Amino acid sequence: MSEVQIVDNMVDITIDGVEYKAKEGEYILNAARANDVFIPAICYLTRCSPTLACRICLVEVDGKQVYACNSKVKAGMNITVDTPDILTERRAMMEVYDVNHPLQCGVCDQSGECELQNYTLELQVDSQSYSIPDTKRETANWSSVLHYDPGLCIVCERCTTVCKDMIGDAAITTAKRGGEALDKSWKDNMPKDAYAMWNKLQKSVIAPSNGTGSTDCSDCGECIAVCPVGALVSRDFVYTSNAWDLKRIPAVSAHSSDGFAIYYETKPAGIEDRTEKIFRVTNEWNFVSLDGAARFAYDFENDTASKDETAFNAGVEALTKAETIRFNSLISNEEALMLQTLKEKKGVKLYNPEVRPFQKFLKLYNEASGASLYNGSTDTALKCDFAVSVGGALRNDSPGLKYAFNNIQKMNKGAGLYFHPVGDKLIPTFGKSVECFTHKVGLEEATLYLLLELFADKDKLPSDTKEYLASFGENELLELLGADAEAFMKAFPKMMKKKENFVLMVGEDYYGHAKAENLVKLIVLLEATAGFQVVMNPPKSNALGVALICELDDEATGYTVGYNENGDFKLSALGDGDLDMPAMNQQEGTFTTLSKRVVPTNAALDYNGYVLNDLMAKLIDAPSQTIDWTAYLPQEKGYQAMDFDDMLNTFDNAGQDNRGYLLKVTYDEVEPTDAEKFDKDDVLDGDIVYRANPPRQFNDFSDKAHQIFEAFGLYASEERAKALGEKAEILFKNGKITVDVIVDAKMEGDIVALSDFKSAENVYELFGESRYQTVTIRKG
Amino acid sequence: MSLEQFKDRNVGTQNYVKLDLDHSPTTGWCQFKQVVKRTFKPELFVGLWVTFREMINALFRGKMHTTQYPFEKLPISPRYRAIHDMLRLMESGNYRCIGCGLCEKICISDCISMETKYDENQRKEVSEYTINFGRCIFCGYCAEVCPELAIVHGGRYETASEQRASFSLFEDMLTPIDQLNLQQEYAGFGAISPNADENIKSTPLAY
Ligand code: SF4
Ligand code: SF4
Ligand code: SF4
Ligand code: SF4
Ligand code: FES
């Protein structure tokens, strides 16, 4: 096992007479951007396929006109960005975009950061040569968050492209505009690329691809982010602020474990209330795509806090006598380190049922593989051409890995296997070479054995495992996992064609699995014998940071202080506890992301109360500020002695993530050992409940946000929901819960999903470590 | 322009001419004579007569020239930059402001503040708007930048107030709807130049 290496072949190219180095096979546009050379371009999105909708990126290469966004760099290329011909084309294109474009920059939400405005100015368009009668186009709300104004849309197709190539929902597409046909005379009287662009533009608008008026998608809002004009805006944001009034605060999304780079954008709430308020969240959409929680769950601040000394003293007292501190993964590295220090000095127990199984799993992995951490990341996964996902509900748990899984299919001519007991209707649509296995709960080991069977170099396998694998009949494993074995075996060679880089995405189901140890062994074997890189999805938020920094205990005993969790004394950033704490948008600190990057986040909003560090100062030796802890994060776990203020928080023009630093991973040589056999009859039967949140919901904080509408409840496929009725009572071995039944049209099969994002409902206690439970479900 | 004259700071060699003044009285008696001579000239009575005549004219013949401020105010040049007015559209009576926020942005004293929202007619609505006249320096930038000729400087030049902060709301500045017919097009700072049409190229329209 070793680090994932990606070596690019660098070649020399010339742009406008200056020599640059560029990656061979890279698009000219990206190569130019990486070298800080400007080439006009509207429709191209880094990490997505070029659509040639705008044609403005026209450049001349060795005397021939090409589109910079879809022509690849070759050694010795000579590129000219502006020639008189190209300038004429570009100017004509911008004039065409301005034909019938409403003169409403004055009210438009995009004004000030509008690419149509920018390029109109850049190309000095001061008069119009073209005209055509306009078509009436009505604005529409496509979902609870999306607002589309076709009048402003320039049909660059960035929204449809990102939705298809990155997000995977492909929920929007170009549709007929019903506009007047272009007069043929234009064809001879105007530059030809501009004519072709206009011809297409005049015919199209954007619409939900399911043919209805609503998108029925995951509401991630990425289409809003990429829209170069004011055509797509969030319903909440429309007409509430000008771009230039907003202050951007670089931060990290607090919800999924992806640690997405975001900007909180703030300005005073209003005329009466001058306190800063977050109006929206934006992102570097060329380099990072957000999920709905990262984009819309931002207003979870604790605005009631004040310096309540009585509560503070009670807090100090509670922590002094506490036997256990219960917390979850929504906590910064620094705070985790404080709790760990408290444990070391005062001997309190640290109880975190959300992270504990993951921590144990990492330890098992470390012992079996010799690597201190898994070797993959989202960034390296995006470069793979074969993705395998096991043990996670990709759509619910890990937006970043879902995007990678999908992107691999679309961009790298990839293939994918998705193993999960809960059927999913969306994932098979990611690509033709995606196979989904909806297997029985309990056959997780069989999944990995199948992967060994399919991918491993059998000669490298330890002898017992090799023998065991050989003992299975032809297609036995496939059939056991519920696949149409013959069809699959016919398709598989095609899926494998020209594949070089394989990634295994491991999800939360495995961490609390009764056979976790064997699963780890099998994963290590896959790494060693099939060349898989492995990326694990930490359950939520900063689970990886907590797992690395804290020594967690298996149970809570005695007097318990809860931090954003239930307890005898409750520290809470939700404003409902005994002592207020700052929410993630009110504090600075670092997170450890799924990609093993330690990233800094900044405070967007004021906070007037006490912070955890104040309590620490009373209890143990604490530095004066929370971020003074940053340099003391445990180096034996891969952290560096870097000060918070020395960390960068940017991407460079080539898309390189320069935030913070990468954890150091160490690799010891360990011989992979034999895996154990499994019992194919050890499966769950009956009514099965799965612990999973709807997409966009992760914790109490995402729930608090006003633009997250997904309710707490029992999610089920349409059929199953119909059978269950409106409410259901679920009887677990150690308790019961009555919840609403909610349809998730993208779910398939009989397994239902119970949300866990409300800490007050204590769903973790109901489930125990495993994410699946056999239960009795009654009509509630 | 030559800056020579500004650079010559050698005042010492310029030609000063001394006035040829009368000798001042020296003794006390001479001083007394001068005072009496200067005080009781016949012009005094000419002046008193004029004042008396005008008083009769004003009070009894209806020829008053004094402006009865603050009950009466003289018109002021349109170029004067006084307290802002918010104009309405003549035809519909709607307010002109579209909520673009340019005045708020350009204001160098940062004294304009506004809130906008998406209204039921799918338009941007100005829900709140204030100017803090305690900070406003009446530079006129807001009137100049306004693309709708909505915010203009009006004729109200009294800007003294009892507090440093003195806010005006949108309604305070907006032309009262019943006085719409009295609303004047603004000719001051930021108004359209008379030859504006000559300066723009027309756009082809296909209707
Ligand atoms: S999309 Fe751009 S050009 Fe069009 S009205 Fe909005 S700001 Fe102006
Ligand atoms: S909605 Fe925006 S992103 Fe989508 S095609 Fe129109 S202009 Fe492009
Ligand atoms: S006159 Fe000047 S200072 Fe006053 S509101 Fe207008 S821009 Fe601001
Ligand atoms: S500049 Fe004019 S139109 Fe724009 S917000 Fe100010 S008053 Fe309204
Ligand atoms: S950016 Fe290349 S065609 Fe649009």
PDB file of N, CA and C in Angstrom, chain A residues 454-488:
ATOM      1  N   LEU A 454     -13.487 -10.667  -9.051  1.00  0.00           N
ATOM      2  CA  LEU A 454     -13.510  -9.932 -10.311  1.00  0.00           C
ATOM      3  C   LEU A 454     -12.194  -9.218 -10.617  1.00  0.00           C
ATOM      4  N   PHE A 455     -11.553  -8.676  -9.577  1.00  0.00           N
ATOM      5  CA  PHE A 455     -10.441  -7.762  -9.847  1.00  0.00           C
ATOM      6  C   PHE A 455      -9.067  -8.264  -9.417  1.00  0.00           C
ATOM      7  N   ALA A 456      -9.030  -9.189  -8.428  1.00  0.00           N
ATOM      8  CA  ALA A 456      -7.740  -9.476  -7.824  1.00  0.00           C
ATOM      9  C   ALA A 456      -6.847 -10.303  -8.746  1.00  0.00           C
ATOM     10  N   ASP A 457      -5.556 -10.069  -8.559  1.00  0.00           N
ATOM     11  CA  ASP A 457      -4.566 -10.930  -9.177  1.00  0.00           C
ATOM     12  C   ASP A 457      -4.461 -12.135  -8.243  1.00  0.00           C
ATOM     13  N   LYS A 458      -5.119 -13.248  -8.621  1.00  0.00           N
ATOM     14  CA  LYS A 458      -5.324 -14.368  -7.692  1.00  0.00           C
ATOM     15  C   LYS A 458      -4.007 -14.915  -7.149  1.00  0.00           C
ATOM     16  N   ASP A 459      -2.948 -14.816  -7.956  1.00  0.00           N
ATOM     17  CA  ASP A 459      -1.681 -15.377  -7.513  1.00  0.00           C
ATOM     18  C   ASP A 459      -1.116 -14.637  -6.308  1.00  0.00           C
ATOM     19  N   LYS A 460      -1.526 -13.414  -6.163  1.00  0.00           N
ATOM     20  CA  LYS A 460      -0.991 -12.637  -5.050  1.00  0.00           C
ATOM     21  C   LYS A 460      -1.762 -12.882  -3.765  1.00  0.00           C
ATOM     22  N   LEU A 461      -2.925 -13.516  -3.867  1.00  0.00           N
ATOM     23  CA  LEU A 461      -3.756 -13.720  -2.682  1.00  0.00           C
ATOM     24  C   LEU A 461      -3.121 -14.747  -1.742  1.00  0.00           C
ATOM     25  N   PRO A 462      -3.281 -14.558  -0.438  1.00  0.00           N
ATOM     26  CA  PRO A 462      -2.814 -15.587   0.498  1.00  0.00           C
ATOM     27  C   PRO A 462      -3.568 -16.902   0.205  1.00  0.00           C
ATOM     28  N   SER A 463      -2.909 -18.015   0.512  1.00  0.00           N
ATOM     29  CA  SER A 463      -3.399 -19.299  -0.008  1.00  0.00           C
ATOM     30  C   SER A 463      -4.813 -19.663   0.441  1.00  0.00           C
ATOM     31  N   ASP A 464      -5.112 -19.466   1.734  1.00  0.00           N
ATOM     32  CA  ASP A 464      -6.434 -19.856   2.221  1.00  0.00           C
ATOM     33  C   ASP A 464      -7.547 -19.082   1.525  1.00  0.00           C
ATOM     34  N   THR A 465      -7.316 -17.803   1.390  1.00  0.00           N
ATOM     35  CA  THR A 465      -8.315 -16.950   0.753  1.00  0.00           C
ATOM     36  C   THR A 465      -8.491 -17.380  -0.697  1.00  0.00           C
ATOM     37  N   LYS A 466      -7.373 -17.672  -1.336  1.00  0.00           N
ATOM     38  CA  LYS A 466      -7.412 -18.076  -2.729  1.00  0.00           C
ATOM     39  C   LYS A 466      -8.239 -19.365  -2.879  1.00  0.00           C
ATOM     40  N   GLU A 467      -7.989 -20.260  -1.964  1.00  0.00           N
ATOM     41  CA  GLU A 467      -8.709 -21.531  -1.997  1.00  0.00           C
ATOM     42  C   GLU A 467     -10.201 -21.312  -1.770  1.00  0.00           C
ATOM     43  N   TYR A 468     -10.469 -20.496  -0.745  1.00  0.00           N
ATOM     44  CA  TYR A 468     -11.863 -20.236  -0.390  1.00  0.00           C
ATOM     45  C   TYR A 468     -12.606 -19.623  -1.581  1.00  0.00           C
ATOM     46  N   LEU A 469     -11.934 -18.697  -2.230  1.00  0.00           N
ATOM     47  CA  LEU A 469     -12.526 -18.016  -3.385  1.00  0.00           C
ATOM     48  C   LEU A 469     -12.820 -19.018  -4.493  1.00  0.00           C
ATOM     49  N   ALA A 470     -11.870 -19.958  -4.643  1.00  0.00           N
ATOM     50  CA  ALA A 470     -12.032 -20.941  -5.707  1.00  0.00           C
ATOM     51  C   ALA A 470     -13.168 -21.923  -5.392  1.00  0.00           C
ATOM     52  N   SER A 471     -13.510 -21.989  -4.105  1.00  0.00           N
ATOM     53  CA  SER A 471     -14.540 -22.959  -3.715  1.00  0.00           C
ATOM     54  C   SER A 471     -15.942 -22.532  -4.143  1.00  0.00           C
ATOM     55  N   PHE A 472     -16.090 -21.281  -4.491  1.00  0.00           N
ATOM     56  CA  PHE A 472     -17.413 -20.824  -4.932  1.00  0.00           C
ATOM     57  C   PHE A 472     -17.668 -21.309  -6.358  1.00  0.00           C
ATOM     58  N   GLY A 473     -18.899 -21.721  -6.591  1.00  0.00           N
ATOM     59  CA  GLY A 473     -19.259 -22.158  -7.924  1.00  0.00           C
ATOM     60  C   GLY A 473     -19.279 -20.979  -8.874  1.00  0.00           C
ATOM     61  N   GLU A 474     -19.312 -21.252 -10.150  1.00  0.00           N
ATOM     62  CA  GLU A 474     -19.342 -20.191 -11.137  1.00  0.00           C
ATOM     63  C   GLU A 474     -20.573 -19.309 -10.877  1.00  0.00           C
ATOM     64  N   ASN A 475     -20.354 -18.061 -10.826  1.00  0.00           N
ATOM     65  CA  ASN A 475     -21.433 -17.097 -10.629  1.00  0.00           C
ATOM     66  C   ASN A 475     -22.160 -17.215  -9.287  1.00  0.00           C
ATOM     67  N   GLU A 476     -21.629 -18.033  -8.403  1.00  0.00           N
ATOM     68  CA  GLU A 476     -22.328 -18.210  -7.131  1.00  0.00           C
ATOM     69  C   GLU A 476     -22.424 -16.901  -6.340  1.00  0.00           C
ATOM     70  N   LEU A 477     -21.287 -16.198  -6.281  1.00  0.00           N
ATOM     71  CA  LEU A 477     -21.281 -14.940  -5.526  1.00  0.00           C
ATOM     72  C   LEU A 477     -22.208 -13.912  -6.163  1.00  0.00           C
ATOM     73  N   LEU A 478     -22.168 -13.847  -7.471  1.00  0.00           N
ATOM     74  CA  LEU A 478     -23.028 -12.895  -8.175  1.00  0.00           C
ATOM     75  C   LEU A 478     -24.486 -13.172  -7.863  1.00  0.00           C
ATOM     76  N   GLU A 479     -24.853 -14.440  -7.933  1.00  0.00           N
ATOM     77  CA  GLU A 479     -26.247 -14.777  -7.686  1.00  0.00           C
ATOM     78  C   GLU A 479     -26.624 -14.523  -6.232  1.00  0.00           C
ATOM     79  N   LEU A 480     -25.678 -14.828  -5.349  1.00  0.00           N
ATOM     80  CA  LEU A 480     -25.916 -14.576  -3.930  1.00  0.00           C
ATOM     81  C   LEU A 480     -26.221 -13.099  -3.695  1.00  0.00           C
ATOM     82  N   LEU A 481     -25.561 -12.263  -4.460  1.00  0.00           N
ATOM     83  CA  LEU A 481     -25.740 -10.818  -4.282  1.00  0.00           C
ATOM     84  C   LEU A 481     -26.891 -10.271  -5.132  1.00  0.00           C
ATOM     85  N   GLY A 482     -27.628 -11.177  -5.698  1.00  0.00           N
ATOM     86  CA  GLY A 482     -28.861 -10.761  -6.368  1.00  0.00           C
ATOM     87  C   GLY A 482     -28.678 -10.223  -7.768  1.00  0.00           C
ATOM     88  N   ALA A 483     -27.560 -10.567  -8.434  1.00  0.00           N
ATOM     89  CA  ALA A 483     -27.357 -10.040  -9.777  1.00  0.00           C
ATOM     90  C   ALA A 483     -27.839 -11.033 -10.833  1.00  0.00           C
ATOM     91  N   ASP A 484     -28.133 -10.520 -11.997  1.00  0.00           N
ATOM     92  CA  ASP A 484     -28.385 -11.376 -13.146  1.00  0.00           C
ATOM     93  C   ASP A 484     -27.003 -11.777 -13.660  1.00  0.00           C
ATOM     94  N   ALA A 485     -26.519 -12.929 -13.176  1.00  0.00           N
ATOM     95  CA  ALA A 485     -25.118 -13.270 -13.340  1.00  0.00           C
ATOM     96  C   ALA A 485     -24.683 -13.321 -14.799  1.00  0.00           C
ATOM     97  N   GLU A 486     -25.493 -13.949 -15.628  1.00  0.00           N
ATOM     98  CA  GLU A 486     -25.074 -14.094 -17.024  1.00  0.00           C
ATOM     99  C   GLU A 486     -24.914 -12.750 -17.711  1.00  0.00           C
ATOM    100  N   ALA A 487     -25.920 -11.921 -17.516  1.00  0.00           N
ATOM    101  CA  ALA A 487     -25.880 -10.598 -18.150  1.00  0.00           C
ATOM    102  C   ALA A 487     -24.668  -9.830 -17.653  1.00  0.00           C
ATOM    103  N   PHE A 488     -24.437  -9.932 -16.341  1.00  0.00           N
ATOM    104  CA  PHE A 488     -23.316  -9.192 -15.781  1.00  0.00           C
ATOM    105  C   PHE A 488     -21.995  -9.679 -16.356  1.00  0.00           C
TER     106      PHE A 488
END
